[in-house]
């Protein structure tokens, strides 16, 4: 499944390899902010998603967990889980 629609019981998945670079982060962040606490998003990429991880840690500290399911060299797969129901503002406050 490469789109972000969450079919009941399924974890949304975004394969950024099929998206243009300008679409990637807006799609990911839109999906993450729509998740309920405890729900996850799976991301598949052809490169290390370190900039995304950094954005989550600095912009939304404590709001999401980050787990590598596969770490290259050709494919990276990450599971990002929403941790709480705090605000979605850019300050990272709860």
Backbone atoms as SQL, in Angstrom:
CREATE TABLE atoms (id INTEGER PRIMARY KEY, chain TEXT, resi INTEGER, resn TEXT, atom TEXT, x REAL, y REAL, z REAL);
INSERT INTO atoms VALUES
  (1, 'A', 1, 'UNK', 'N', 0.859, -1.174, 0.000),
  (2, 'A', 1, 'UNK', 'CA', 0.000, 0.000, 0.000),
  (3, 'A', 1, 'UNK', 'C', 0.896, 1.226, 0.000),
  (4, 'A', 2, 'UNK', 'N', 0.810, 2.086, -0.975),
  (5, 'A', 2, 'UNK', 'CA', 1.690, 3.234, -1.045),
  (6, 'A', 2, 'UNK', 'C', 0.991, 4.541, -0.729),
  (7, 'A', 3, 'UNK', 'N', -0.294, 4.542, -0.514),
  (8, 'A', 3, 'UNK', 'CA', -0.904, 5.805, -0.131),
  (9, 'A', 3, 'UNK', 'C', -1.098, 5.826, 1.373),
  (10, 'A', 4, 'UNK', 'N', -1.609, 6.937, 1.855),
  (11, 'A', 4, 'UNK', 'CA', -1.661, 7.119, 3.295),
  (12, 'A', 4, 'UNK', 'C', -3.032, 6.833, 3.887),
  (13, 'A', 5, 'UNK', 'N', -3.954, 6.322, 3.109),
  (14, 'A', 5, 'UNK', 'CA', -5.261, 6.033, 3.661),
  (15, 'A', 5, 'UNK', 'C', -5.165, 4.858, 4.611),
  (16, 'A', 6, 'UNK', 'N', -5.700, 5.049, 5.789),
  (17, 'A', 6, 'UNK', 'CA', -5.644, 4.023, 6.804),
  (18, 'A', 6, 'UNK', 'C', -6.909, 3.178, 6.726),
  (19, 'A', 7, 'UNK', 'N', -6.780, 2.035, 6.090),
  (20, 'A', 7, 'UNK', 'CA', -7.877, 1.088, 6.043),
  (21, 'A', 7, 'UNK', 'C', -7.973, 0.478, 7.437),
  (22, 'A', 8, 'UNK', 'N', -9.180, 0.274, 7.906),
  (23, 'A', 8, 'UNK', 'CA', -9.368, -0.206, 9.271),
  (24, 'A', 8, 'UNK', 'C', -8.441, -1.382, 9.575),
  (25, 'A', 9, 'UNK', 'N', -7.663, -1.235, 10.640),
  (26, 'A', 9, 'UNK', 'CA', -6.769, -2.296, 11.063),
  (27, 'A', 9, 'UNK', 'C', -5.416, -2.291, 10.372),
  (28, 'A', 10, 'UNK', 'N', -5.206, -1.416, 9.392),
  (29, 'A', 10, 'UNK', 'CA', -3.936, -1.367, 8.676),
  (30, 'A', 10, 'UNK', 'C', -3.163, -0.114, 9.049),
  (31, 'A', 11, 'UNK', 'N', -1.860, -0.250, 9.133),
  (32, 'A', 11, 'UNK', 'CA', -0.987, 0.886, 9.399),
  (33, 'A', 11, 'UNK', 'C', -0.730, 1.621, 8.095),
  (34, 'A', 12, 'UNK', 'N', -0.889, 2.959, 8.082),
  (35, 'A', 12, 'UNK', 'CA', -0.604, 3.689, 6.852),
  (36, 'A', 12, 'UNK', 'C', 0.866, 3.553, 6.464),
  (37, 'A', 13, 'UNK', 'N', 1.126, 3.569, 5.174),
  (38, 'A', 13, 'UNK', 'CA', 2.477, 3.396, 4.641),
  (39, 'A', 13, 'UNK', 'C', 2.713, 4.434, 3.561),
  (40, 'A', 14, 'UNK', 'N', 3.863, 5.100, 3.639),
  (41, 'A', 14, 'UNK', 'CA', 4.264, 6.036, 2.592),
  (42, 'A', 14, 'UNK', 'C', 5.585, 5.551, 2.026),
  (43, 'A', 15, 'UNK', 'N', 5.597, 5.288, 0.737),
  (44, 'A', 15, 'UNK', 'CA', 6.818, 4.911, 0.036),
  (45, 'A', 15, 'UNK', 'C', 7.306, 6.179, -0.662),
  (46, 'A', 16, 'UNK', 'N', 8.285, 6.848, -0.049),
  (47, 'A', 16, 'UNK', 'CA', 8.720, 8.134, -0.592),
  (48, 'A', 16, 'UNK', 'C', 9.453, 7.992, -1.917),
  (49, 'A', 17, 'UNK', 'N', 9.825, 6.784, -2.277),
  (50, 'A', 17, 'UNK', 'CA', 10.519, 6.571, -3.556),
  (51, 'A', 17, 'UNK', 'C', 9.629, 6.911, -4.740),
  (52, 'A', 18, 'UNK', 'N', 8.320, 6.876, -4.554),
  (53, 'A', 18, 'UNK', 'CA', 7.396, 7.147, -5.657),
  (54, 'A', 18, 'UNK', 'C', 6.847, 8.570, -5.620),
  (55, 'A', 19, 'UNK', 'N', 7.310, 9.380, -4.677),
  (56, 'A', 19, 'UNK', 'CA', 6.847, 10.761, -4.546),
  (57, 'A', 19, 'UNK', 'C', 7.943, 11.730, -4.978),
  (58, 'A', 20, 'UNK', 'N', 7.541, 12.876, -5.479),
  (59, 'A', 20, 'UNK', 'CA', 8.538, 13.910, -5.784),
  (60, 'A', 20, 'UNK', 'C', 9.066, 14.451, -4.457),
  (61, 'A', 21, 'UNK', 'N', 10.300, 14.931, -4.433),
  (62, 'A', 21, 'UNK', 'CA', 10.879, 15.427, -3.184),
  (63, 'A', 21, 'UNK', 'C', 10.037, 16.489, -2.481),
  (64, 'A', 22, 'UNK', 'N', 9.374, 17.363, -3.210),
  (65, 'A', 22, 'UNK', 'CA', 8.575, 18.408, -2.562),
  (66, 'A', 22, 'UNK', 'C', 7.303, 17.870, -1.908),
  (67, 'A', 23, 'UNK', 'N', 6.869, 16.682, -2.294),
  (68, 'A', 23, 'UNK', 'CA', 5.664, 16.077, -1.713),
  (69, 'A', 23, 'UNK', 'C', 5.944, 15.291, -0.433),
  (70, 'A', 24, 'UNK', 'N', 7.170, 14.858, -0.246),
  (71, 'A', 24, 'UNK', 'CA', 7.494, 13.881, 0.792),
  (72, 'A', 24, 'UNK', 'C', 7.184, 14.360, 2.210),
  (73, 'A', 25, 'UNK', 'N', 7.844, 15.397, 2.675),
  (74, 'A', 25, 'UNK', 'CA', 7.651, 15.816, 4.062),
  (75, 'A', 25, 'UNK', 'C', 6.237, 16.316, 4.341),
  (76, 'A', 26, 'UNK', 'N', 5.616, 17.098, 3.444),
  (77, 'A', 26, 'UNK', 'CA', 4.224, 17.482, 3.718),
  (78, 'A', 26, 'UNK', 'C', 3.297, 16.272, 3.869),
  (79, 'A', 27, 'UNK', 'N', 3.468, 15.269, 3.039),
  (80, 'A', 27, 'UNK', 'CA', 2.622, 14.064, 3.126),
  (81, 'A', 27, 'UNK', 'C', 2.890, 13.328, 4.440),
  (82, 'A', 28, 'UNK', 'N', 4.167, 13.186, 4.785),
  (83, 'A', 28, 'UNK', 'CA', 4.529, 12.478, 6.018),
  (84, 'A', 28, 'UNK', 'C', 3.976, 13.208, 7.234),
  (85, 'A', 29, 'UNK', 'N', 4.227, 14.516, 7.336),
  (86, 'A', 29, 'UNK', 'CA', 3.768, 15.254, 8.510),
  (87, 'A', 29, 'UNK', 'C', 2.255, 15.328, 8.582),
  (88, 'A', 30, 'UNK', 'N', 1.581, 15.456, 7.454),
  (89, 'A', 30, 'UNK', 'CA', 0.119, 15.441, 7.464),
  (90, 'A', 30, 'UNK', 'C', -0.426, 14.133, 8.008),
  (91, 'A', 31, 'UNK', 'N', 0.190, 13.030, 7.609),
  (92, 'A', 31, 'UNK', 'CA', -0.245, 11.713, 8.088),
  (93, 'A', 31, 'UNK', 'C', 0.080, 11.539, 9.563),
  (94, 'A', 32, 'UNK', 'N', 1.270, 11.948, 9.978),
  (95, 'A', 32, 'UNK', 'CA', 1.658, 11.803, 11.390),
  (96, 'A', 32, 'UNK', 'C', 0.719, 12.559, 12.317),
  (97, 'A', 33, 'UNK', 'N', 0.353, 13.770, 11.931),
  (98, 'A', 33, 'UNK', 'CA', -0.506, 14.572, 12.797),
  (99, 'A', 33, 'UNK', 'C', -1.945, 14.069, 12.826),
  (100, 'A', 34, 'UNK', 'N', -2.320, 13.227, 11.871),
  (101, 'A', 34, 'UNK', 'CA', -3.660, 12.638, 11.857),
  (102, 'A', 34, 'UNK', 'C', -3.728, 11.348, 12.679),
  (103, 'A', 35, 'UNK', 'N', -2.562, 10.835, 13.101),
  (104, 'A', 35, 'UNK', 'CA', -2.540, 9.587, 13.862),
  (105, 'A', 35, 'UNK', 'C', -3.067, 9.795, 15.273),
  (106, 'A', 36, 'UNK', 'N', -3.745, 8.793, 15.782),
  (107, 'A', 36, 'UNK', 'CA', -4.141, 8.778, 17.186),
  (108, 'A', 36, 'UNK', 'C', -2.949, 8.287, 18.004),
  (109, 'A', 37, 'UNK', 'N', -2.877, 8.669, 19.280),
  (110, 'A', 37, 'UNK', 'CA', -1.791, 8.153, 20.121),
  (111, 'A', 37, 'UNK', 'C', -1.739, 6.627, 20.061),
  (112, 'A', 38, 'UNK', 'N', -0.531, 6.098, 19.876),
  (113, 'A', 38, 'UNK', 'CA', -0.331, 4.659, 19.773),
  (114, 'A', 38, 'UNK', 'C', -0.353, 4.133, 18.354),
  (115, 'A', 39, 'UNK', 'N', -0.875, 4.924, 17.405),
  (116, 'A', 39, 'UNK', 'CA', -0.891, 4.506, 16.003),
  (117, 'A', 39, 'UNK', 'C', 0.449, 4.819, 15.350),
  (118, 'A', 40, 'UNK', 'N', 0.750, 4.088, 14.271),
  (119, 'A', 40, 'UNK', 'CA', 2.042, 4.219, 13.604),
  (120, 'A', 40, 'UNK', 'C', 1.896, 4.521, 12.125),
  (121, 'A', 41, 'UNK', 'N', 2.991, 5.013, 11.559),
  (122, 'A', 41, 'UNK', 'CA', 3.147, 5.232, 10.130),
  (123, 'A', 41, 'UNK', 'C', 4.409, 4.503, 9.712),
  (124, 'A', 42, 'UNK', 'N', 4.342, 3.772, 8.604),
  (125, 'A', 42, 'UNK', 'CA', 5.522, 3.129, 8.037),
  (126, 'A', 42, 'UNK', 'C', 6.008, 3.954, 6.858),
  (127, 'A', 43, 'UNK', 'N', 7.317, 4.148, 6.796),
  (128, 'A', 43, 'UNK', 'CA', 7.921, 4.896, 5.693),
  (129, 'A', 43, 'UNK', 'C', 8.983, 4.019, 5.054),
  (130, 'A', 44, 'UNK', 'N', 8.998, 3.991, 3.726),
  (131, 'A', 44, 'UNK', 'CA', 10.031, 3.296, 2.960),
  (132, 'A', 44, 'UNK', 'C', 10.754, 4.339, 2.131),
  (133, 'A', 45, 'UNK', 'N', 12.096, 4.283, 2.165),
  (134, 'A', 45, 'UNK', 'CA', 12.911, 5.255, 1.459),
  (135, 'A', 45, 'UNK', 'C', 14.116, 4.574, 0.827),
  (136, 'A', 46, 'UNK', 'N', 14.703, 5.238, -0.169),
  (137, 'A', 46, 'UNK', 'CA', 15.918, 4.724, -0.790),
  (138, 'A', 46, 'UNK', 'C', 17.157, 5.405, -0.224),
  (139, 'A', 47, 'UNK', 'N', 16.970, 6.201, 0.833),
  (140, 'A', 47, 'UNK', 'CA', 18.092, 6.881, 1.485),
  (141, 'A', 47, 'UNK', 'C', 17.822, 6.981, 2.984),
  (142, 'A', 48, 'UNK', 'N', 18.866, 7.209, 3.731),
  (143, 'A', 48, 'UNK', 'CA', 18.750, 7.383, 5.180),
  (144, 'A', 48, 'UNK', 'C', 17.856, 8.585, 5.476),
  (145, 'A', 49, 'UNK', 'N', 16.736, 8.399, 6.217),
  (146, 'A', 49, 'UNK', 'CA', 15.815, 9.511, 6.473),
  (147, 'A', 49, 'UNK', 'C', 16.215, 10.364, 7.680),
  (148, 'A', 50, 'UNK', 'N', 17.501, 10.593, 7.847),
  (149, 'A', 50, 'UNK', 'CA', 18.023, 11.345, 8.992),
  (150, 'A', 50, 'UNK', 'C', 17.430, 12.751, 9.112),
  (151, 'A', 51, 'UNK', 'N', 17.270, 13.529, 8.006),
  (152, 'A', 51, 'UNK', 'CA', 16.676, 14.866, 8.156),
  (153, 'A', 51, 'UNK', 'C', 15.251, 14.829, 8.732),
  (154, 'A', 52, 'UNK', 'N', 14.472, 13.854, 8.327),
  (155, 'A', 52, 'UNK', 'CA', 13.117, 13.706, 8.860),
  (156, 'A', 52, 'UNK', 'C', 13.165, 13.388, 10.347),
  (157, 'A', 53, 'UNK', 'N', 14.037, 12.486, 10.731),
  (158, 'A', 53, 'UNK', 'CA', 14.189, 12.120, 12.143),
  (159, 'A', 53, 'UNK', 'C', 14.567, 13.355, 12.962),
  (160, 'A', 54, 'UNK', 'N', 15.498, 14.130, 12.475),
  (161, 'A', 54, 'UNK', 'CA', 15.928, 15.348, 13.157),
  (162, 'A', 54, 'UNK', 'C', 14.760, 16.329, 13.301),
  (163, 'A', 55, 'UNK', 'N', 13.974, 16.507, 12.235),
  (164, 'A', 55, 'UNK', 'CA', 12.818, 17.402, 12.300),
  (165, 'A', 55, 'UNK', 'C', 11.833, 16.962, 13.368),
  (166, 'A', 56, 'UNK', 'N', 11.584, 15.669, 13.450),
  (167, 'A', 56, 'UNK', 'CA', 10.652, 15.168, 14.469),
  (168, 'A', 56, 'UNK', 'C', 11.196, 15.382, 15.875),
  (169, 'A', 57, 'UNK', 'N', 12.477, 15.091, 16.071),
  (170, 'A', 57, 'UNK', 'CA', 13.064, 15.230, 17.407),
  (171, 'A', 57, 'UNK', 'C', 13.107, 16.680, 17.871),
  (172, 'A', 58, 'UNK', 'N', 13.414, 17.597, 16.974),
  (173, 'A', 58, 'UNK', 'CA', 13.538, 18.998, 17.372),
  (174, 'A', 58, 'UNK', 'C', 12.208, 19.741, 17.370),
  (175, 'A', 59, 'UNK', 'N', 11.341, 19.435, 16.433),
  (176, 'A', 59, 'UNK', 'CA', 10.069, 20.146, 16.326),
  (177, 'A', 59, 'UNK', 'C', 8.967, 19.588, 17.204),
  (178, 'A', 60, 'UNK', 'N', 9.063, 18.299, 17.507),
  (179, 'A', 60, 'UNK', 'CA', 8.002, 17.632, 18.264),
  (180, 'A', 60, 'UNK', 'C', 8.612, 16.679, 19.293),
  (181, 'A', 61, 'UNK', 'N', 9.425, 17.197, 20.217),
  (182, 'A', 61, 'UNK', 'CA', 10.121, 16.315, 21.163),
  (183, 'A', 61, 'UNK', 'C', 9.146, 15.498, 22.018),
  (184, 'A', 62, 'UNK', 'N', 9.421, 14.195, 22.095),
  (185, 'A', 62, 'UNK', 'CA', 8.600, 13.304, 22.902),
  (186, 'A', 62, 'UNK', 'C', 7.270, 12.926, 22.295),
  (187, 'A', 63, 'UNK', 'N', 6.963, 13.442, 21.125),
  (188, 'A', 63, 'UNK', 'CA', 5.648, 13.201, 20.520),
  (189, 'A', 63, 'UNK', 'C', 5.611, 11.936, 19.664),
  (190, 'A', 64, 'UNK', 'N', 6.767, 11.543, 19.099),
  (191, 'A', 64, 'UNK', 'CA', 6.829, 10.379, 18.220),
  (192, 'A', 64, 'UNK', 'C', 8.030, 9.513, 18.568),
  (193, 'A', 65, 'UNK', 'N', 7.860, 8.199, 18.448),
  (194, 'A', 65, 'UNK', 'CA', 9.008, 7.297, 18.556),
  (195, 'A', 65, 'UNK', 'C', 9.430, 6.905, 17.148),
  (196, 'A', 66, 'UNK', 'N', 10.682, 6.502, 17.014),
  (197, 'A', 66, 'UNK', 'CA', 11.297, 6.218, 15.712),
  (198, 'A', 66, 'UNK', 'C', 11.974, 4.865, 15.800),
  (199, 'A', 67, 'UNK', 'N', 11.559, 3.910, 14.988),
  (200, 'A', 67, 'UNK', 'CA', 12.153, 2.573, 14.999),
  (201, 'A', 67, 'UNK', 'C', 12.525, 2.155, 13.590),
  (202, 'A', 68, 'UNK', 'N', 13.815, 1.867, 13.395),
  (203, 'A', 68, 'UNK', 'CA', 14.259, 1.356, 12.107),
  (204, 'A', 68, 'UNK', 'C', 13.840, -0.105, 11.974),
  (205, 'A', 69, 'UNK', 'N', 13.212, -0.443, 10.867),
  (206, 'A', 69, 'UNK', 'CA', 12.871, -1.827, 10.554),
  (207, 'A', 69, 'UNK', 'C', 13.884, -2.403, 9.570),
  (208, 'A', 70, 'UNK', 'N', 14.505, -1.518, 8.787),
  (209, 'A', 70, 'UNK', 'CA', 15.534, -1.895, 7.819),
  (210, 'A', 70, 'UNK', 'C', 16.423, -0.670, 7.608),
  (211, 'A', 71, 'UNK', 'N', 17.744, -0.879, 7.601),
  (212, 'A', 71, 'UNK', 'CA', 18.678, 0.245, 7.514),
  (213, 'A', 71, 'UNK', 'C', 19.662, 0.072, 6.370),
  (214, 'A', 72, 'UNK', 'N', 19.168, 0.163, 5.149),
  (215, 'A', 72, 'UNK', 'CA', 20.020, 0.194, 3.965),
  (216, 'A', 72, 'UNK', 'C', 20.785, -1.091, 3.710),
  (217, 'A', 73, 'UNK', 'N', 21.655, -1.073, 2.743),
  (218, 'A', 73, 'UNK', 'CA', 22.128, 0.123, 2.051),
  (219, 'A', 73, 'UNK', 'C', 21.209, 0.610, 0.927),
  (220, 'A', 74, 'UNK', 'N', 20.280, -0.213, 0.478),
  (221, 'A', 74, 'UNK', 'CA', 19.413, 0.195, -0.635),
  (222, 'A', 74, 'UNK', 'C', 18.040, 0.691, -0.183),
  (223, 'A', 75, 'UNK', 'N', 17.542, 0.159, 0.906),
  (224, 'A', 75, 'UNK', 'CA', 16.205, 0.511, 1.389),
  (225, 'A', 75, 'UNK', 'C', 16.254, 0.747, 2.895),
  (226, 'A', 76, 'UNK', 'N', 15.583, 1.812, 3.300),
  (227, 'A', 76, 'UNK', 'CA', 15.384, 2.094, 4.715),
  (228, 'A', 76, 'UNK', 'C', 13.888, 2.027, 4.967),
  (229, 'A', 77, 'UNK', 'N', 13.523, 1.341, 6.030),
  (230, 'A', 77, 'UNK', 'CA', 12.122, 1.282, 6.451),
  (231, 'A', 77, 'UNK', 'C', 12.071, 1.713, 7.904),
  (232, 'A', 78, 'UNK', 'N', 11.141, 2.628, 8.197),
  (233, 'A', 78, 'UNK', 'CA', 11.024, 3.203, 9.529),
  (234, 'A', 78, 'UNK', 'C', 9.572, 3.125, 9.975),
  (235, 'A', 79, 'UNK', 'N', 9.393, 2.816, 11.249),
  (236, 'A', 79, 'UNK', 'CA', 8.066, 2.881, 11.860),
  (237, 'A', 79, 'UNK', 'C', 8.085, 4.051, 12.834),
  (238, 'A', 80, 'UNK', 'N', 7.181, 5.007, 12.615),
  (239, 'A', 80, 'UNK', 'CA', 7.056, 6.172, 13.489),
  (240, 'A', 80, 'UNK', 'C', 5.725, 6.039, 14.209),
  (241, 'A', 81, 'UNK', 'N', 5.762, 6.106, 15.533),
  (242, 'A', 81, 'UNK', 'CA', 4.563, 5.923, 16.344),
  (243, 'A', 81, 'UNK', 'C', 4.268, 7.194, 17.124),
  (244, 'A', 82, 'UNK', 'N', 3.013, 7.614, 17.088),
  (245, 'A', 82, 'UNK', 'CA', 2.601, 8.790, 17.870),
  (246, 'A', 82, 'UNK', 'C', 2.524, 8.399, 19.331),
  (247, 'A', 83, 'UNK', 'N', 3.153, 9.183, 20.180),
  (248, 'A', 83, 'UNK', 'CA', 3.252, 8.855, 21.601),
  (249, 'A', 83, 'UNK', 'C', 2.169, 9.480, 22.462),
  (250, 'A', 84, 'UNK', 'N', 1.708, 10.673, 22.136),
  (251, 'A', 84, 'UNK', 'CA', 0.767, 11.359, 23.007),
  (252, 'A', 84, 'UNK', 'C', -0.212, 12.193, 22.205),
  (253, 'A', 85, 'UNK', 'N', -1.095, 12.846, 22.915),
  (254, 'A', 85, 'UNK', 'CA', -2.114, 13.669, 22.263),
  (255, 'A', 85, 'UNK', 'C', -1.851, 15.156, 22.461),
  (256, 'A', 86, 'UNK', 'N', -0.591, 15.550, 22.721),
  (257, 'A', 86, 'UNK', 'CA', -0.253, 16.965, 22.908),
  (258, 'A', 86, 'UNK', 'C', -0.546, 17.767, 21.653),
  (259, 'A', 87, 'UNK', 'N', -0.314, 19.053, 21.733),
  (260, 'A', 87, 'UNK', 'CA', -0.630, 19.923, 20.596),
  (261, 'A', 87, 'UNK', 'C', 0.274, 19.607, 19.397),
  (262, 'A', 88, 'UNK', 'N', -0.181, 19.978, 18.213),
  (263, 'A', 88, 'UNK', 'CA', 0.572, 19.771, 16.976),
  (264, 'A', 88, 'UNK', 'C', 1.290, 21.051, 16.546),
  (265, 'A', 89, 'UNK', 'N', 1.431, 21.982, 17.427),
  (266, 'A', 89, 'UNK', 'CA', 2.076, 23.235, 17.042),
  (267, 'A', 89, 'UNK', 'C', 3.572, 23.026, 16.855),
  (268, 'A', 90, 'UNK', 'N', 4.210, 23.978, 16.235),
  (269, 'A', 90, 'UNK', 'CA', 5.617, 23.842, 15.925),
  (270, 'A', 90, 'UNK', 'C', 6.521, 23.963, 17.142),
  (271, 'A', 91, 'UNK', 'N', 6.005, 24.405, 18.260),
  (272, 'A', 91, 'UNK', 'CA', 6.841, 24.606, 19.433),
  (273, 'A', 91, 'UNK', 'C', 7.146, 23.306, 20.165),
  (274, 'A', 92, 'UNK', 'N', 6.386, 22.265, 19.914),
  (275, 'A', 92, 'UNK', 'CA', 6.610, 20.990, 20.582),
  (276, 'A', 92, 'UNK', 'C', 5.998, 20.916, 21.969),
  (277, 'A', 93, 'UNK', 'N', 5.204, 21.912, 22.368),
  (278, 'A', 93, 'UNK', 'CA', 4.589, 21.906, 23.697),
  (279, 'A', 93, 'UNK', 'C', 3.490, 20.861, 23.776),
  (280, 'A', 94, 'UNK', 'N', 3.135, 20.533, 24.986),
  (281, 'A', 94, 'UNK', 'CA', 2.073, 19.529, 25.192),
  (282, 'A', 94, 'UNK', 'C', 0.828, 20.177, 25.696);
